[in-house]
Each structure stands twice: as C-alpha cells, then as structure tokens.
Amino acid sequence: MKFDTPAGTNPIDQLKVVGRPTNRIDGKFKTTGTAPYAYERHDVVPDQAYGFVVGAAIAKGRITAMNTADAKAAPGVIAVVTTLDYPTPLPLGMMNIAHLFGGAEVAHYHQAIALVVAETFEQARAAASLIRTDYARTPGKFDLAAEVDGAPLAPADSKDKPPIDRVGDFADAFAAAPVKIDRTYTTPDESHAMMEPHATIAAWTGDKLTVWTSNQMIAWSKGSLAKTLSIPAANVRVDSPFIGGGFGGKLFIRSDVVLAALGAKAAKQPVKIALTRPMMMNNTTHRPATIQRVRLAATRDGRLTAIAHNSTSGNLPDGRPETAVAQTRLLYAAPNRETYMKLATLDLPEGNAMRAPGEAPGLMVLELAMDEMAEALGMDPVEFRILNDTQVDPEKPSRPFSERHLVECLRTGAERFGWSKRNAKPAQVREGRWLIGMGMAAGFRNNQLTKSAARIRLEHGGQLTIETDMTDIGTGTYTILAQTAAEMMGVPIERVTVRLGDSDFPASAGSGGQWGANNSTAGLYAACVKLREQVAQRLGFNTADATFADGKVSAGNRAIPLAEAAQAGPLVAEDGIEYGTLDKQYQQSTFAGHFVEVAVDNYTGETRIRRMLAVCDAGRILNPKAARSQVIGAMTMGVGAALVEELAVDKRFGFFVNHDLASYEVPVHADIPHQEVIFLDYPDNKSSPMKAKGVGELGLCGVGAAIANAIYNATGVRVRDYPITLDKHLDKLPEVA
C-alpha cells in the first residue's frame, strides 16, 4: 500500500479497540517466566554447548601471539576459535563501525579476540582464562576534551549540503543583540545497561544457519550476519520473539551472534553465548560523550534573533557523530542560525545509537541554555519558549509542521504542575534541610517513516494470525498489532494471535527510533485491507459496502459471521506500507513539556526527585496504557542521565572503568516518585493510516534539562556538566542557617 496522501476516515477511526488502554497480551508470559528470551531457548535445538568470549586487554595495537594450548586441554573444552584463525577481519555488517572479529589489529578495548566452547559455562569461562595473549601496544586517543580543538567538521547528512548549516547572518545578529548568552556544556559517555545481555544460540544445518538471538532489527541483522560471514542471506534465519531491553544497543549485530555462529561451525554442534556485563559495556556500543556550545541572542522582549549550536563528539575511524544539534534546527524560531558538528577520532569502544540519539544529549544542553536565556531576559521559562514557538520549519518556512502543539503541551503542563507557585528567584524555598525547586524543558523528537510489511491469516473458526518480523523490546508490540487487527477485522482481541521476530516472516520496520509502533501497525493495516477484500469477495459482498464488526461482515440487511469466510480454507493476505513524499512536504515531529520538582539536601548536596510530569503531543496514541509505560520508563532514564549515569574513561588505557551494574549507576524504584503523563489528542493524518507517531523516545527528550533547571531553581548553582553529582555544587550551596 502506498501512503502518499493524507489519511481520510478509515476503520481505525472507530477506536473500539485501538486507542483503548489494553493490558499487554504478552504480560502473562513475562510475569510467569515463560517468555522465551534468547539464552533460554533450551528447546529449539539439542546438544547446546556454551561459549565464552575473550576480549582484548589493550585498547589499541596488535596481537603478536596467542597460546591456546592450556585452554584446549582444559576439562570439557570442545573448540577454541581465535581472531588469528582469520588473518583478515571479517567484513563489516551493514550497520557496524568496528570489525567484530578477525585479524591481529586491536581497535578498542575488549574487542573480541577469542571464543572458548565447552560442555558447561563454567568450563568455558575457566578455559578462557588460560589463553595467553601477547600484545604490541600503540598509543591511543581516549580523551575527548584533549581532541576537541583539532577535531574536524563532521560531514553533513547528504553530499549536497555543507558541514556548517547556516541561515541568515548569525555573526552579525549575535553581535548586535541586546541580550545574549554563550555557554559550553558537556554530557558523558553512557551505557544502554539493559537487563538482558546480548545473547545468541547458533546452529548450522548443512550450510544453513539459524540464530536465536536478542535483536531489535531482524531484517537488518539477517543481512549483516550474511555479509559478515560471507554466506547468502537466504541461508540465514534470525529468530527473536522476546527482547529484554535494547535502547538501540541491539539495533545491530554484535560479537555474540558472530562468534556463536563461528563457534557452532568449529564445534560441529549448537553454541550459546551471553556477553558478560563488562563485555557489554566495552565490546558493544554506547552513547558518546559530547562537548556542546550554545549561543542565543534575543531582543529585550524575548524574541530570539540568533541561535547557534555546535557539538563535538568522538568515535572510531569511519564512525558517526552524536547528532546533538538536530533538534535545534527545528525547535524554535529565529531568523539567523548556525549549527554544525565536529567529530574527533577516539580509540574507545564504538559510539552508536542509544535511545533518542542526538536529541537526548542535545536537549539536555539546549534546554539548559534556554533557561539561562530566560533568566537573562527576566522572563518566565515557559512563556519564553511559547513566545519563540514556530509552526513551520525555521530553515524552510514554506514547509509547515504536520501537527505541532508544543504550546499546548507547555500550557497544560504548567497548569497541571502548579508552575505558577514556583518562586522564580533561586534558593528561596526550603523544607527543613531541603532546598526545593521546580524546572521545566521542552521535548522534541522527529517522526520517522519507514516501510513495513505483515501477513495476516484468517483461520478456520475465525481466528486471526499475524506474522511479521517486527520485534517487541518491552514496548507492547504484540498488543498494538493485535489491537490493529481486531479493529480492522471487527473481532475481539482474544481472537488474534501475534507471531513476531522471525526473519521468515515479512520484513517490518523493526524496533528503534520510536518508529516501530506507527510503521508496523500501518504495515499490518495494509495487510488487513487486503484481507477484508478477500473476505468480502468470498462472502459475496461489495468491499466498499462491507462493515466488519462484532465478528460479522455486514452490508445492507445481510450479516454473515467472519468465520464463514474461512470454511473453504484459510485466507491469507500480505502487504506493507510504503511512503510517498508527505514527510518531505510536512515536517513530522513529536513534542512534549516536561516538568520536575526536586529537593536538594543543603548539608550533603544530595538531589531527590519529588515529582515529574510529561505532556506529550505524539499523534494518535494506539494504547495509552502501554504508551504511558514507555514514557515513564523514558522519564526514569532521563533521571539517570541527569544525576548518575556516566561511563568513566580510563584515559591512560582507554576503557570504561565502571563496566558493571554495581558501579554504573542507574535509577532504582526508590529514586523515582510520582510520575504523571498526559497525552494530547491530535491524530496526524499525514503520518500514516494509523495517524500515530512515536512516543517511546519523546519521554526522554528534555527530561535531563528539566531536572538540571529544577536543581538551579532550588540551589542557585548552575551546573553545566552532566551528570549533576553532588560534588559539582556542594561547595557552592547556600549557607546553612
């Protein structure tokens, strides 16, 4: 189905099932421990052996020798595979930056250099410790701050654009402005830190490979695995029905799946691998640190006349930057603009996508700067943002937003949160030893459209079965797809079975970038339209006149049970959604207003979150219950980014020191108080037939800055380097009375 004109009225608009708060149909499996995660697929293939991955002990250099004799002789060992067995690196997967295995060169710490396969996990781990590796270490670059001045400009996202994006004359406008700020901020390296590790079971049948793995993007991974192993894609099957968190860290194949496949080939039996937590931190990907500069200029009445935002991040050679300036090009109006990124070469583990890549660290900075500018102007931070709202792309004024209700997000949030009670003067509100403050920030995340397909089958008895390689990373995919089919075919959700995550199924959008829900349901919508046509034809109805409701197909005075259409055999329909140019004609984005109240201990500098509110403008909400879960999870992630999360870099030896969940801190239940989420009801008919957009990353975008602004309001101390740990403001707190 081609979607190239705005959606009109369609069956989804009935909202009998879609749009209703619906319990997750996979919830019973997850709460009873019967959801089959990758490492637990004990039943899929017999005689599974255990693999243990060895990582490089240096960050840069060469392996000069590897002695595996003791490892091979250890009890239970079946096979040992080393990187020197492959004289040249295996080809890069389609989305990988660093080679996952092969060759003597070491590009980053904990790069996979060997695999031990044994009868038990303990035997594999013990034998892995017996491998002796000699290295020739070479100097590396591990400190972003030391490289920032010499870092080159990052190329633009298309060849016909210059690396510096300019509109108007920023320099002159900034120089002439009566009110302006020029600030530098930093955000640290962060880890995805998902609960389920990267894990894979691999088995060969002749020259055909099946992997049961934990991965967000099945079609991407099938192609990448085939490319890396130099085998036809038709010989690869990827199966991933349940994923215990990904946050972007499982968008691409990693060493676990490649080495499981190589290990299974060497051992001549299936092999299972789960990366240890240190390997997850250093061997896979992370959110890169940034150093960002924001310059804002305004008239005395608060109208922005100039905006400049630049960001420097680091990555391995041929890597990409953290796109922290992207939202600044779209969020606020100003006639004179300048944005660019710089990319330093660092020999740290690969930097790549993490939940809301770009916007998450970018808004942590931009919305901090907006608060500083509001203070310089003597304006309320909410009103300052509202004054500078825009309904068109600031760089292309002829291109309007499809739906943009940021002002309503901010006004609704301010009213619900009690913003009018905030004392604008910092460090004025106390409760005993606690300093109390409120902060807010705008949230922004683009709506991304990508083709997606599904298959739906009407079984004998009227049951519907959906098949698509779409994944569920804890986002509620099973449920919203079932809701979509139930709405389209007029049956209760209990009559729908959803099968996900198998590369033998039609290729979907996959899970990432908050594009999964809208695109995967739109693809299923297209398949349902085809199935409705087949049903109507078989039952003798005109498709245009047929109504599907209450388990029946009706037209005029005739009504026939849907199940009768399958009496002569199942009906199967397969289709997908493909998009035209509506996203080029209209800027499609999502918006939020985030509000936070904090308490800071005047004696210790400890920060406590007291309450949080998010007001979201994200098109039609397909399942408010699941969407709220996504948003409060994202808000929690924002608390981590603002207050505790930081991968500490050993700048001598080039690795992340705190590479486990004991030392890489994330928020826990005790850290998170009352959270409230409000969804505005503005279906976007230019997005898809579902009129939905994404929300899972929007809930994170802006939260960190709202917390930072609240801390400033509480203490009067402005911290510009995340995370805001107590050591960064303790000596500057107001004197204790």
Coordinates of C-alpha atoms in Angstrom, one line a residue, residues 3 5-15 488 525 529 532 620 685 688-691:
F3 CA 0.7 6.1 1.5
T5 CA -2.0 11.4 0.5
P6 CA -3.3 12.4 4.0
A7 CA -5.3 9.6 5.6
G8 CA -9.1 10.1 5.4
T9 CA -11.6 8.4 7.6
N10 CA -10.9 4.7 7.9
P11 CA -11.8 1.7 10.1
I12 CA -9.1 2.6 12.7
D13 CA -11.1 5.8 13.5
Q14 CA -13.8 3.7 15.1
L15 CA -11.5 3.4 18.2
M488 CA -9.8 -3.8 11.2
Y525 CA -3.3 -2.1 8.4
V529 CA -7.2 -4.0 3.9
R532 CA -11.0 -7.5 4.0
R620 CA -2.9 9.1 17.9
N685 CA -3.3 12.2 9.1
S688 CA 0.2 7.0 8.3
P689 CA -3.2 5.4 8.0
M690 CA -2.9 4.9 11.8
K691 CA -2.5 8.7 12.3

